[in-house]
Coordinates of C-alpha atoms in Angstrom, one line a residue:
Chain A
X511 CA 0.0 0.1 0.0
X512 CA 1.2 3.1 -1.0
X513 CA 1.7 5.7 2.0
X514 CA -0.8 9.1 1.5
X515 CA 1.2 11.9 2.3
X516 CA -1.0 13.9 4.6
X517 CA 1.0 16.8 6.6
X518 CA 0.1 18.0 9.8
X519 CA 2.5 20.8 10.2
X520 CA 0.4 21.8 13.7
X521 CA 0.2 18.9 15.3
X522 CA -0.3 15.4 14.0
X523 CA -1.4 14.5 17.7
X524 CA -4.2 16.8 17.7
X525 CA -5.2 16.0 14.0
X526 CA -5.5 12.6 15.0
X527 CA -7.4 13.3 18.1
X528 CA -9.9 15.0 16.1
X529 CA -10.3 12.4 13.8
X530 CA -10.9 9.7 16.2
X531 CA -13.3 11.9 18.0
X532 CA -11.0 11.0 21.0
X533 CA -10.2 12.9 24.2
X534 CA -6.9 12.7 25.0
X535 CA -7.0 15.4 27.8
X536 CA -3.8 14.7 29.7
X537 CA -2.0 14.5 26.4
X538 CA -3.6 18.0 25.5
X539 CA -3.2 19.3 29.0
X540 CA 0.7 18.3 29.3
X541 CA 1.2 19.9 25.7
X542 CA -0.1 23.3 27.4
X543 CA 2.0 23.0 30.1
X544 CA 5.3 21.9 28.1
X545 CA 4.7 25.0 26.0
X546 CA 4.1 27.4 28.8
X547 CA 6.9 26.0 31.1
X548 CA 9.4 26.6 27.9
X549 CA 8.0 30.0 27.3
X550 CA 9.1 30.7 31.1
X551 CA 12.4 29.4 30.5
X552 CA 13.0 31.0 27.3
X553 CA 11.9 34.3 29.1
X554 CA 14.5 33.5 32.3
X555 CA 17.4 32.5 30.4
X556 CA 17.2 35.9 28.2
X557 CA 20.8 36.8 26.8
X558 CA 22.4 33.5 28.6
X559 CA 23.3 31.9 24.8
X560 CA 24.9 32.9 21.9
X561 CA 25.8 31.8 18.5
X562 CA 28.2 28.9 19.7
X563 CA 25.6 27.6 22.9
X564 CA 21.8 26.8 23.1
X565 CA 20.2 25.6 26.3
X566 CA 18.7 22.1 25.3
X567 CA 16.3 20.7 27.3
X568 CA 15.6 16.8 27.4
X569 CA 13.0 14.6 28.6
X570 CA 9.2 15.3 29.1
X571 CA 9.7 19.2 28.6
X572 CA 11.0 18.6 25.1
X573 CA 8.6 15.7 24.2
X574 CA 5.7 18.0 25.3
X575 CA 4.8 15.6 28.2
X576 CA 5.7 18.3 30.8
X577 CA 3.7 17.5 34.2
X578 CA 3.5 18.8 37.7
X579 CA 6.6 17.1 39.3
X580 CA 8.5 16.5 36.3
X581 CA 12.2 16.5 36.0
X582 CA 13.8 19.4 34.0
X583 CA 16.4 17.8 32.5
X584 CA 18.8 20.5 30.6
X585 CA 22.3 21.1 28.8
X586 CA 24.4 24.0 27.8
X587 CA 25.6 22.6 24.5
X588 CA 28.7 24.2 23.2
X589 CA 30.1 24.3 19.7
X590 CA 32.6 26.9 19.2
X591 CA 35.5 27.9 21.6
X592 CA 36.3 26.7 25.3
X593 CA 35.8 29.9 27.1
X594 CA 36.5 29.2 31.1
X595 CA 33.4 31.2 31.4
X596 CA 31.0 28.6 30.5
X597 CA 31.4 26.8 34.0
X598 CA 30.0 30.1 35.4
X599 CA 27.3 30.2 33.0
X600 CA 26.4 26.8 33.8
X601 CA 26.0 28.0 37.5
X602 CA 24.0 30.8 36.4
X603 CA 21.6 28.7 34.3
X604 CA 21.4 26.0 37.2
X605 CA 20.1 28.6 39.6
X606 CA 17.9 29.9 37.1
X607 CA 16.6 26.9 36.3
X608 CA 16.0 25.3 39.6
X609 CA 13.7 28.4 40.4
X610 CA 11.5 27.1 37.2
X611 CA 11.7 23.3 38.7
X612 CA 10.6 20.9 41.6
X613 CA 13.5 18.7 40.8
X614 CA 17.0 18.7 40.8
X615 CA 18.1 16.6 37.4
X616 CA 18.9 12.9 37.3
X617 CA 21.4 11.5 39.5
X618 CA 23.7 10.2 36.8
X619 CA 24.9 13.9 35.9
X620 CA 23.9 13.2 32.4
X621 CA 22.0 16.6 32.3
X622 CA 22.4 20.3 34.4
X623 CA 26.0 21.0 33.1
X624 CA 27.7 21.4 29.8
X625 CA 27.9 19.1 26.9
X626 CA 30.7 19.2 23.8
X627 CA 29.8 19.0 20.0
X628 CA 33.2 17.3 19.7
X629 CA 32.5 14.1 21.7
X630 CA 29.0 14.0 20.4
X631 CA 29.9 14.0 17.0
X632 CA 33.0 12.3 17.1
X633 CA 33.0 9.7 19.6
X634 CA 30.3 7.2 18.0
X635 CA 30.8 3.8 18.9
X636 CA 34.3 2.4 20.8
X637 CA 35.5 2.8 24.5
X638 CA 35.1 6.3 24.6
X639 CA 31.5 6.7 23.8
X640 CA 30.3 6.4 27.1
X641 CA 26.6 5.8 28.4
X642 CA 26.8 10.0 29.2
X643 CA 27.4 10.5 25.6
X644 CA 25.5 8.1 23.9
X645 CA 22.5 9.4 25.9
X646 CA 23.0 12.9 24.8
X647 CA 23.5 12.3 21.2
X648 CA 20.9 10.1 21.2
X649 CA 18.7 12.2 23.0
X650 CA 19.6 15.7 21.1
X651 CA 18.3 13.8 18.3
X652 CA 15.1 12.1 19.5
X653 CA 14.0 14.0 22.7
X654 CA 15.2 17.4 23.0
X655 CA 14.3 21.1 22.1
X656 CA 16.2 24.9 22.3
X657 CA 15.0 26.8 24.4
X658 CA 16.2 29.7 23.1
X659 CA 19.0 30.3 20.3
X660 CA 19.1 27.0 18.0
X661 CA 21.8 27.6 15.9
X662 CA 24.3 25.3 17.8
X663 CA 22.0 22.9 18.2
X664 CA 20.5 22.6 14.4
X665 CA 24.5 22.7 13.8
X666 CA 25.5 20.0 15.8
X667 CA 22.7 17.6 15.3
X668 CA 22.8 18.1 11.7
X669 CA 26.9 17.3 12.0
X670 CA 25.7 14.0 14.1
X671 CA 23.2 13.0 11.0
X672 CA 26.1 13.6 9.2
X673 CA 28.0 11.2 10.2
X674 CA 25.5 8.4 10.4
X675 CA 24.6 9.0 6.8
X676 CA 27.7 9.9 5.5
X677 CA 29.4 6.9 7.0
X678 CA 26.7 4.4 5.4
X679 CA 27.3 4.3 2.1
X680 CA 25.2 1.7 1.4
X681 CA 22.0 3.7 2.7
X682 CA 22.8 6.7 0.1
X683 CA 24.5 4.7 -3.2
X684 CA 23.4 1.4 -2.9
X685 CA 21.2 -0.4 -5.0
X686 CA 19.0 -1.2 -2.3
X687 CA 15.1 -2.4 -1.9
X688 CA 14.7 0.1 1.1
X689 CA 15.9 3.4 2.0
X690 CA 16.9 2.7 5.6
X691 CA 19.7 4.0 7.5
X692 CA 21.0 1.4 9.4
X693 CA 24.3 2.9 11.2
X694 CA 21.6 5.7 12.8
X695 CA 18.6 2.7 13.7
X696 CA 21.7 0.3 15.3
X697 CA 22.5 3.2 17.6
X698 CA 18.7 4.0 18.1
X699 CA 18.5 0.3 19.2
X700 CA 21.6 -0.1 21.1
X701 CA 20.3 3.1 23.0
X702 CA 16.8 1.3 23.9
X703 CA 18.9 -2.0 25.3
X704 CA 21.2 0.2 26.8
X705 CA 18.0 2.1 28.5
X706 CA 16.8 -1.4 29.7
X707 CA 19.8 -2.8 30.9
X708 CA 20.6 0.4 32.7
X709 CA 17.1 -0.2 34.7
X710 CA 18.6 -3.1 35.9
X711 CA 21.8 -1.3 37.3
X712 CA 19.8 1.5 38.7
X713 CA 17.7 -1.0 40.4
X714 CA 20.7 -2.9 42.1
X715 CA 22.9 0.1 42.9
X716 CA 19.9 2.4 44.2
X717 CA 18.5 0.2 47.1
X718 CA 15.8 -0.4 45.1
X719 CA 14.5 3.3 45.3
X720 CA 12.5 4.8 42.6
X721 CA 12.4 1.3 40.4
X722 CA 8.4 1.4 40.0
X723 CA 8.4 4.7 38.3
X724 CA 11.4 3.8 36.0
X725 CA 9.7 0.6 35.1
X726 CA 6.7 2.3 33.8
X727 CA 8.9 4.9 32.2
X728 CA 11.0 2.5 30.5
X729 CA 7.6 0.4 29.2
X730 CA 5.9 4.0 28.1
X731 CA 8.3 7.1 27.3
X732 CA 11.4 5.5 26.8
X733 CA 9.5 3.1 24.4
X734 CA 8.4 5.8 23.0
X735 CA 11.3 7.0 22.0
X736 CA 12.9 3.9 20.6
X737 CA 9.5 3.8 18.6
X738 CA 9.9 7.7 17.1
X739 CA 13.6 6.5 16.5
X740 CA 12.4 3.5 14.5
X741 CA 9.5 5.3 12.6
X742 CA 12.0 7.9 11.5
X743 CA 14.5 5.4 10.1
X744 CA 11.8 3.8 7.8
X745 CA 10.8 7.1 7.3
X746 CA 11.6 6.9 3.4
X747 CA 9.3 4.5 2.9
X748 CA 6.3 5.7 5.2
X749 CA 6.6 9.8 4.4
X750 CA 7.9 9.6 0.7
X751 CA 6.1 8.6 -2.0
X752 CA 7.9 6.5 -4.8
X753 CA 8.4 9.8 -6.8
X754 CA 9.4 11.5 -3.8
X755 CA 12.0 8.9 -3.0
X756 CA 13.5 9.3 -5.9
X757 CA 14.0 12.4 -5.8
X758 CA 15.6 12.3 -2.8
X759 CA 18.1 9.8 -3.6
X760 CA 18.8 10.1 -7.1
X761 CA 21.4 11.9 -8.5
X762 CA 24.7 13.6 -6.8
X763 CA 24.4 15.1 -3.5
X764 CA 21.5 12.6 -2.4
X765 CA 23.4 12.4 1.2
X766 CA 22.7 16.4 1.7
X767 CA 19.4 16.2 0.4
X768 CA 19.1 12.6 3.3
X769 CA 20.4 14.9 6.3
X770 CA 18.2 17.6 5.3
X771 CA 15.2 15.2 5.0
X772 CA 16.1 13.3 8.5
X773 CA 16.8 16.2 10.6
X774 CA 13.6 18.2 9.6
X775 CA 11.9 14.3 10.6
X776 CA 13.2 14.3 13.9
X777 CA 12.4 17.8 14.7
X778 CA 8.9 16.6 15.5
X779 CA 8.3 15.1 19.4
X780 CA 8.5 11.5 19.6
X781 CA 4.5 11.3 20.4
X782 CA 3.9 13.2 16.8
X783 CA 5.9 10.8 14.8
X784 CA 3.6 7.9 15.4
X785 CA 0.5 9.9 15.0
X786 CA 1.9 11.0 11.8
X787 CA 2.5 7.7 10.6
X788 CA -1.2 6.7 12.0
X789 CA -2.8 9.7 10.0
X790 CA -0.9 8.0 7.0
X791 CA -2.2 4.5 7.4
X792 CA -6.5 5.0 7.9
X793 CA -6.5 1.6 8.4
X794 CA -4.6 1.8 11.7
X795 CA -6.5 3.8 13.3
X796 CA -8.2 1.5 15.5
X797 CA -4.5 0.8 16.6
X798 CA -3.7 4.4 16.9
X799 CA -6.5 4.8 19.5
X800 CA -5.4 2.0 21.5
X801 CA -1.6 3.0 21.5
X802 CA -2.6 6.9 22.4
X803 CA -5.5 5.9 24.8
X804 CA -2.8 4.0 26.5
X805 CA -0.6 6.7 26.9
X806 CA -3.0 9.3 27.5
X807 CA -3.7 7.0 30.6
X808 CA 0.1 6.8 31.6
X809 CA 0.4 10.6 31.7
X810 CA -2.6 11.5 33.5
X811 CA -1.3 9.0 36.3
X812 CA 2.2 10.6 36.0
X813 CA 0.1 14.2 36.3
X814 CA -1.2 13.2 39.6
X815 CA 0.9 14.6 42.5
X816 CA -0.5 11.8 44.8
X817 CA 0.1 8.8 42.6
X818 CA 3.3 9.7 41.1
X819 CA 4.6 10.2 44.8
X820 CA 3.2 7.1 45.4
X821 CA 5.0 5.3 42.7
X822 CA 8.3 6.9 43.6
X823 CA 8.2 5.7 46.7
X824 CA 7.0 2.0 46.1
X825 CA 9.2 -0.7 46.7
X826 CA 9.6 -3.9 44.5
X827 CA 8.2 -6.2 46.8
X828 CA 4.7 -4.3 47.1
X829 CA 4.5 -3.8 43.3
X830 CA 2.0 -7.0 43.0
X831 CA -0.4 -5.7 45.3
X832 CA -0.7 -2.2 44.1
X833 CA -3.3 -1.1 42.3
X834 CA -1.6 1.8 40.8
X835 CA 1.3 0.3 39.5
X836 CA -0.7 -2.5 38.0
X837 CA -3.2 -0.2 36.4
X838 CA 0.0 1.5 34.9
X839 CA 1.2 -1.9 33.9
X840 CA -1.9 -2.8 32.3
X841 CA -1.6 0.2 30.2
X842 CA 1.8 -0.5 29.2
X843 CA 0.4 -4.0 27.7
X844 CA -2.0 -1.8 25.7
X845 CA 0.5 0.2 24.5
X846 CA 2.9 -3.1 23.7
X847 CA 0.1 -4.6 21.9
X848 CA -1.1 -1.6 20.1
X849 CA 2.8 -1.1 19.3
X850 CA 3.2 -4.5 17.9
X851 CA -0.2 -4.3 15.7
X852 CA 1.7 -0.8 14.2
X853 CA 4.8 -2.4 13.5
X854 CA 3.4 -6.0 12.3
X855 CA 0.7 -4.6 10.5
X856 CA 1.1 -6.7 7.2
X857 CA -1.3 -4.0 4.9
X858 CA 1.1 -1.1 5.5
X859 CA 5.3 -1.5 4.8
X860 CA 5.9 -1.6 8.3
X861 CA 5.7 -5.3 8.5
X862 CA 8.4 -5.8 5.9
X863 CA 10.4 -3.2 7.2
X864 CA 10.4 -4.1 11.1
X865 CA 11.0 -7.8 9.5
X866 CA 14.4 -6.8 7.4
X867 CA 15.6 -3.9 10.0
X868 CA 13.8 -4.3 13.6
X869 CA 14.8 -8.0 14.7
X870 CA 18.6 -8.7 13.4
Chain B
X569 CA 38.0 29.4 -17.8
X570 CA 37.1 30.5 -14.2
X571 CA 37.7 34.0 -13.3
X572 CA 39.3 34.0 -9.8
X573 CA 40.3 37.1 -8.0
X574 CA 40.8 39.2 -4.8
X575 CA 38.7 41.5 -2.5
X576 CA 41.0 44.7 -2.2
X577 CA 40.0 44.4 1.5
X578 CA 41.7 40.9 1.7
X579 CA 44.8 42.5 0.2
X580 CA 45.0 45.8 1.9
X581 CA 42.1 46.4 3.8
X582 CA 40.8 50.0 3.3
X583 CA 44.0 51.0 0.8
X584 CA 42.4 50.1 -2.5
X585 CA 45.0 51.9 -4.5
X586 CA 47.7 49.4 -2.7
X587 CA 45.5 46.2 -3.2
X588 CA 45.3 47.3 -7.2
X589 CA 49.0 47.7 -6.9
X590 CA 49.8 44.3 -5.2
X591 CA 47.4 43.0 -8.5
X592 CA 49.2 45.1 -11.4
X593 CA 50.4 43.0 -14.2
X594 CA 49.6 39.4 -12.3
X595 CA 47.3 38.7 -15.3
X596 CA 44.6 38.3 -12.5
X597 CA 41.3 39.1 -14.1
X598 CA 38.4 39.7 -11.5
X599 CA 38.1 42.1 -8.7
X600 CA 36.3 43.0 -5.9
X601 CA 36.4 47.0 -4.7
X602 CA 35.9 46.7 -1.2
X603 CA 34.5 49.2 1.3
X604 CA 33.1 47.5 3.9
X605 CA 33.2 50.6 6.0
X606 CA 31.1 53.3 5.2
X607 CA 33.8 56.1 5.2
X608 CA 35.4 53.8 2.6
X609 CA 32.9 54.3 0.4
X610 CA 32.7 58.0 -0.8
X611 CA 36.7 58.1 -1.6
X612 CA 36.6 54.9 -3.5
X613 CA 33.6 55.9 -5.7
X614 CA 35.6 59.4 -5.9
X615 CA 38.7 57.7 -7.8
X616 CA 37.0 55.3 -9.6
X617 CA 37.1 57.2 -13.0
X618 CA 40.8 57.2 -12.2
X619 CA 41.8 54.1 -11.5
X620 CA 43.6 51.9 -14.4
X621 CA 40.8 48.7 -14.3
X622 CA 41.7 47.8 -17.4
X623 CA 43.2 44.1 -16.5
X624 CA 39.9 43.2 -15.0
X625 CA 37.3 41.2 -16.4
X626 CA 35.2 41.0 -14.0
X627 CA 34.6 43.6 -11.4
X628 CA 32.2 44.1 -8.3
X629 CA 31.8 46.1 -5.3
X630 CA 31.4 45.4 -1.9
X631 CA 29.1 48.0 -0.1
X632 CA 29.4 49.0 3.5
X633 CA 28.3 46.2 5.9
X634 CA 27.6 48.8 8.7
X635 CA 25.8 52.1 8.3
X636 CA 23.2 54.2 10.0
X637 CA 19.2 54.5 9.0
X638 CA 19.8 57.8 8.6
X639 CA 22.7 57.3 6.0
X640 CA 20.9 54.4 4.3
X641 CA 19.4 56.4 1.6
X642 CA 22.4 58.3 0.5
X643 CA 24.3 55.5 0.3
X644 CA 21.9 53.8 -2.2
X645 CA 22.0 56.6 -4.1
X646 CA 25.8 56.8 -4.4
X647 CA 26.0 52.9 -5.5
X648 CA 23.6 53.7 -8.3
X649 CA 26.0 54.5 -11.0
X650 CA 27.9 51.5 -10.0
X651 CA 24.9 49.0 -11.1
X652 CA 24.6 51.3 -14.1
X653 CA 28.3 50.1 -14.7
X654 CA 26.2 46.8 -14.3
X655 CA 29.1 45.6 -11.6
X656 CA 27.4 43.3 -8.8
X657 CA 27.1 45.5 -5.7
X658 CA 27.4 43.2 -2.5
X659 CA 25.4 43.7 0.5
X660 CA 24.9 42.2 3.7
X661 CA 21.0 41.7 4.5
X662 CA 21.5 42.4 8.0
X663 CA 22.8 45.7 7.0
X664 CA 19.6 47.0 5.2
X665 CA 16.8 48.7 7.0
X666 CA 14.7 49.4 4.7
X667 CA 14.5 47.1 1.3
X668 CA 12.6 50.0 -0.8
X669 CA 15.5 52.1 -2.0
X670 CA 17.9 48.8 -2.5
X671 CA 15.5 47.5 -5.1
X672 CA 16.2 50.6 -7.6
X673 CA 19.9 48.2 -7.8
X674 CA 17.9 45.6 -9.6
X675 CA 20.1 42.8 -10.4
X676 CA 23.3 44.6 -9.6
X677 CA 22.5 44.0 -5.9
X678 CA 24.3 41.3 -4.6
X679 CA 23.2 39.9 -1.8
X680 CA 25.3 37.7 0.6
X681 CA 24.8 34.8 2.8
X682 CA 26.1 35.3 6.2
X683 CA 28.0 33.9 9.1
X684 CA 26.8 32.5 12.2
X685 CA 27.0 35.3 14.4
X686 CA 24.3 37.5 12.0
X687 CA 21.1 37.0 13.0
X688 CA 19.5 36.6 9.5
X689 CA 20.6 35.5 5.8
X690 CA 22.7 32.2 7.0
X691 CA 20.3 29.9 5.6
X692 CA 18.3 29.2 2.6
X693 CA 15.2 29.3 4.6
X694 CA 16.4 32.8 6.0
X695 CA 17.8 33.9 2.5
X696 CA 14.5 33.3 1.0
X697 CA 12.7 35.7 3.1
X698 CA 15.5 38.4 1.8
X699 CA 14.9 37.5 -1.5
X700 CA 11.1 38.0 -0.9
X701 CA 11.8 41.4 -0.4
X702 CA 14.3 42.0 -2.9
X703 CA 12.7 39.9 -5.7
X704 CA 15.3 41.3 -8.3
X705 CA 18.6 41.0 -6.4
X706 CA 21.1 38.4 -7.3
X707 CA 23.3 36.3 -4.9
X708 CA 26.7 36.2 -3.7
X709 CA 27.5 32.8 -2.3
X710 CA 30.1 33.0 0.4
X711 CA 31.3 29.5 0.8
X712 CA 33.3 30.1 4.1
X713 CA 30.0 31.7 5.7
X714 CA 28.2 28.7 4.6
X715 CA 31.0 26.5 5.9
X716 CA 30.7 28.1 9.3
X717 CA 27.2 27.9 9.7
X718 CA 27.0 24.3 8.8
X719 CA 30.2 22.3 8.5
X720 CA 28.1 19.3 6.9
X721 CA 27.6 21.3 3.9
X722 CA 23.9 20.6 3.6
X723 CA 23.2 24.3 4.2
X724 CA 25.6 25.4 1.3
X725 CA 24.2 22.7 -0.7
X726 CA 20.8 24.1 0.0
X727 CA 21.9 27.6 -0.6
X728 CA 23.3 26.7 -4.0
X729 CA 20.2 25.1 -5.1
X730 CA 18.0 27.1 -3.8
X731 CA 19.5 30.1 -5.6
X732 CA 21.0 28.6 -8.5
X733 CA 19.9 31.2 -11.3
X734 CA 20.6 34.3 -8.8
X735 CA 24.2 33.3 -8.3
X736 CA 26.3 36.4 -9.8
X737 CA 29.3 35.5 -7.9
X738 CA 31.3 33.6 -5.0
X739 CA 33.3 34.3 -1.9
X740 CA 36.6 32.1 -1.2
X741 CA 37.8 32.0 2.7
X742 CA 38.4 30.1 5.9
X743 CA 35.9 31.6 8.4
X744 CA 37.1 31.0 11.6
X745 CA 35.6 30.7 15.1
X746 CA 35.7 33.9 15.3
X747 CA 34.4 34.9 12.0
X748 CA 37.4 36.4 10.8
X749 CA 38.6 35.2 7.0
X750 CA 41.6 33.0 6.9
X751 CA 43.7 31.2 4.5
X752 CA 42.0 27.8 3.6
X753 CA 42.7 24.8 5.6
X754 CA 43.2 21.4 4.5
X755 CA 39.3 20.3 6.2
X756 CA 38.2 23.5 4.2
X757 CA 39.1 22.3 1.0
X758 CA 38.0 19.1 1.4
X759 CA 34.5 20.2 2.6
X760 CA 34.4 23.4 -0.6
X761 CA 35.0 20.1 -2.9
X762 CA 31.8 18.7 -1.7
X763 CA 29.6 21.5 -3.4
X764 CA 32.1 22.7 -5.8
X765 CA 30.1 20.8 -8.6
X766 CA 27.1 23.3 -8.2
X767 CA 28.9 26.3 -9.1
X768 CA 29.1 26.6 -12.7
X769 CA 32.6 27.6 -14.6
X770 CA 31.4 31.1 -15.6
X771 CA 31.1 32.1 -12.0
X772 CA 33.7 34.4 -11.0
X773 CA 35.5 33.3 -7.2
X774 CA 36.5 36.3 -5.4
X775 CA 39.0 35.5 -2.3
X776 CA 38.7 37.0 0.6
X777 CA 41.8 35.2 2.2
X778 CA 44.2 37.8 3.8
X779 CA 47.1 37.3 1.3
X780 CA 50.2 39.0 0.9
X781 CA 51.7 39.7 -2.7
X782 CA 54.3 36.7 -2.4
X783 CA 51.5 34.5 -2.0
X784 CA 48.8 35.6 -4.7
X785 CA 49.2 32.5 -6.4
X786 CA 49.7 29.6 -4.4
X787 CA 46.2 31.2 -2.7
X788 CA 44.8 30.9 -6.2
X789 CA 45.9 27.2 -6.7
X790 CA 44.5 26.1 -2.8
X791 CA 41.0 27.8 -4.3
X792 CA 41.3 25.7 -7.4
X793 CA 42.0 22.8 -5.5
X794 CA 39.0 23.2 -3.6
X795 CA 36.7 24.5 -6.4
X796 CA 37.7 22.6 -9.3
X797 CA 35.5 23.0 -12.5
X798 CA 33.3 20.4 -12.9
X799 CA 31.8 18.9 -16.2
X800 CA 28.4 18.6 -13.9
X801 CA 28.0 22.2 -13.2

């Protein structure tokens, strides 16, 4: 089946909600809250960045899923001179962000500090590609938003993509049936598995604190990041007609066009990306309802201050009999099954793409 | 055969006479007369009729990059005779307050893409808005600026393909991290080669690299290495 080509520049999520007659109140509320929080940060951080630095937020705030009690993860991305004053700037930003946030950035210190373009661009794979570096690089592509000036951010994202695209010659030049960037896809997959392994690591070293909420996030929001990454890697087939794909890849400079295409594809939030896919395949709208209803439910629980606190303090030995946790688990099963329907749907080309690229 | 030449500013800053002296007898056929600072414009314009420019097949002029709103009208007016000579007049889009008077320069007005410090005119998307306001203007592609803005050269590709029909000349230099023009490095040569095929042989290259008289030829050879003439162009 040839994909349709609807464009939803405003929001695919809102278009889908309207089309299905659904009411994803928690999703739309979190979206509004995210927009408003980013606007407040933009104002509070006036003049703190320049053409070589971007203040970038990650996590729920970047995903448009910000709720009461959400973490506010940020980094000062530097793509320019090494300047000792950047450390002062980080301190200043930290103070400003603290006033806007209920929580400190996570304990692994992945955020709340500086990130340098050189390590993000050059250290892909190999021993020097630390967990922190991988996390920042992949989230930069999949789950981030510049708060104010975006020049450094756009440059770095484009340069990271340059590596994935140009160092994947079969993707550009090969006489291939499918145009899927394997290097990029493999790194997304690696990151997804890293998050899953790190869940076990944190459960061990943190004496079980917070395991329940991390588990639910892994099943929902973290999985969504991977889903959006996979769909972007399949985007040449999901979002382009045969003619448009030919235009992208035929002739010289296809790698430049590909970088531009993927950069634009990745500018959407992780939730917008599957919504866009659902809108392209009307026969999957039932599946869309299942996926989005469950995600809406998940966000509703996180938005409820008491439930969130309860989850944060829930010990693993009490999970079995805990109603909130078990309800969320049930939602995560709905979410998972909906995603399986999506990726293994034989009436769209997703089945073939998933079979060839998503398994081995 | 492609014309390669120099900006007088790169050779001798505001001293255009000294720059012309350096170029005299070299056989170099392309020239950009530079009046980057407002105060440099009037002396340059006043001297035009007495300068010996006979060796040059291609001449352009670089308009001031900074001036006040009050002096904008006067500057455009003083550039009208240059447009009548059919010399491209290179302008930084961020310097323009009001596009209306500039339209009088027609296709002689040659808008340059900007480096990363500037608020507008850096990308194809940003320049599209500029050309919407100045529909007859031509395009000066600054490859150093484009690379500084996006080292993957994707933006360079987008600029060259979006404004191919407007392209009048190319500025060539390395633009370093401080946004200063510099001699071409190994990495910039490699980067420029990636889009060289998008620049046709009849488009003149103007070097903005700071160059002494002894290294004119060497610098031109580096530019030829960076931007070889391609059959595809």
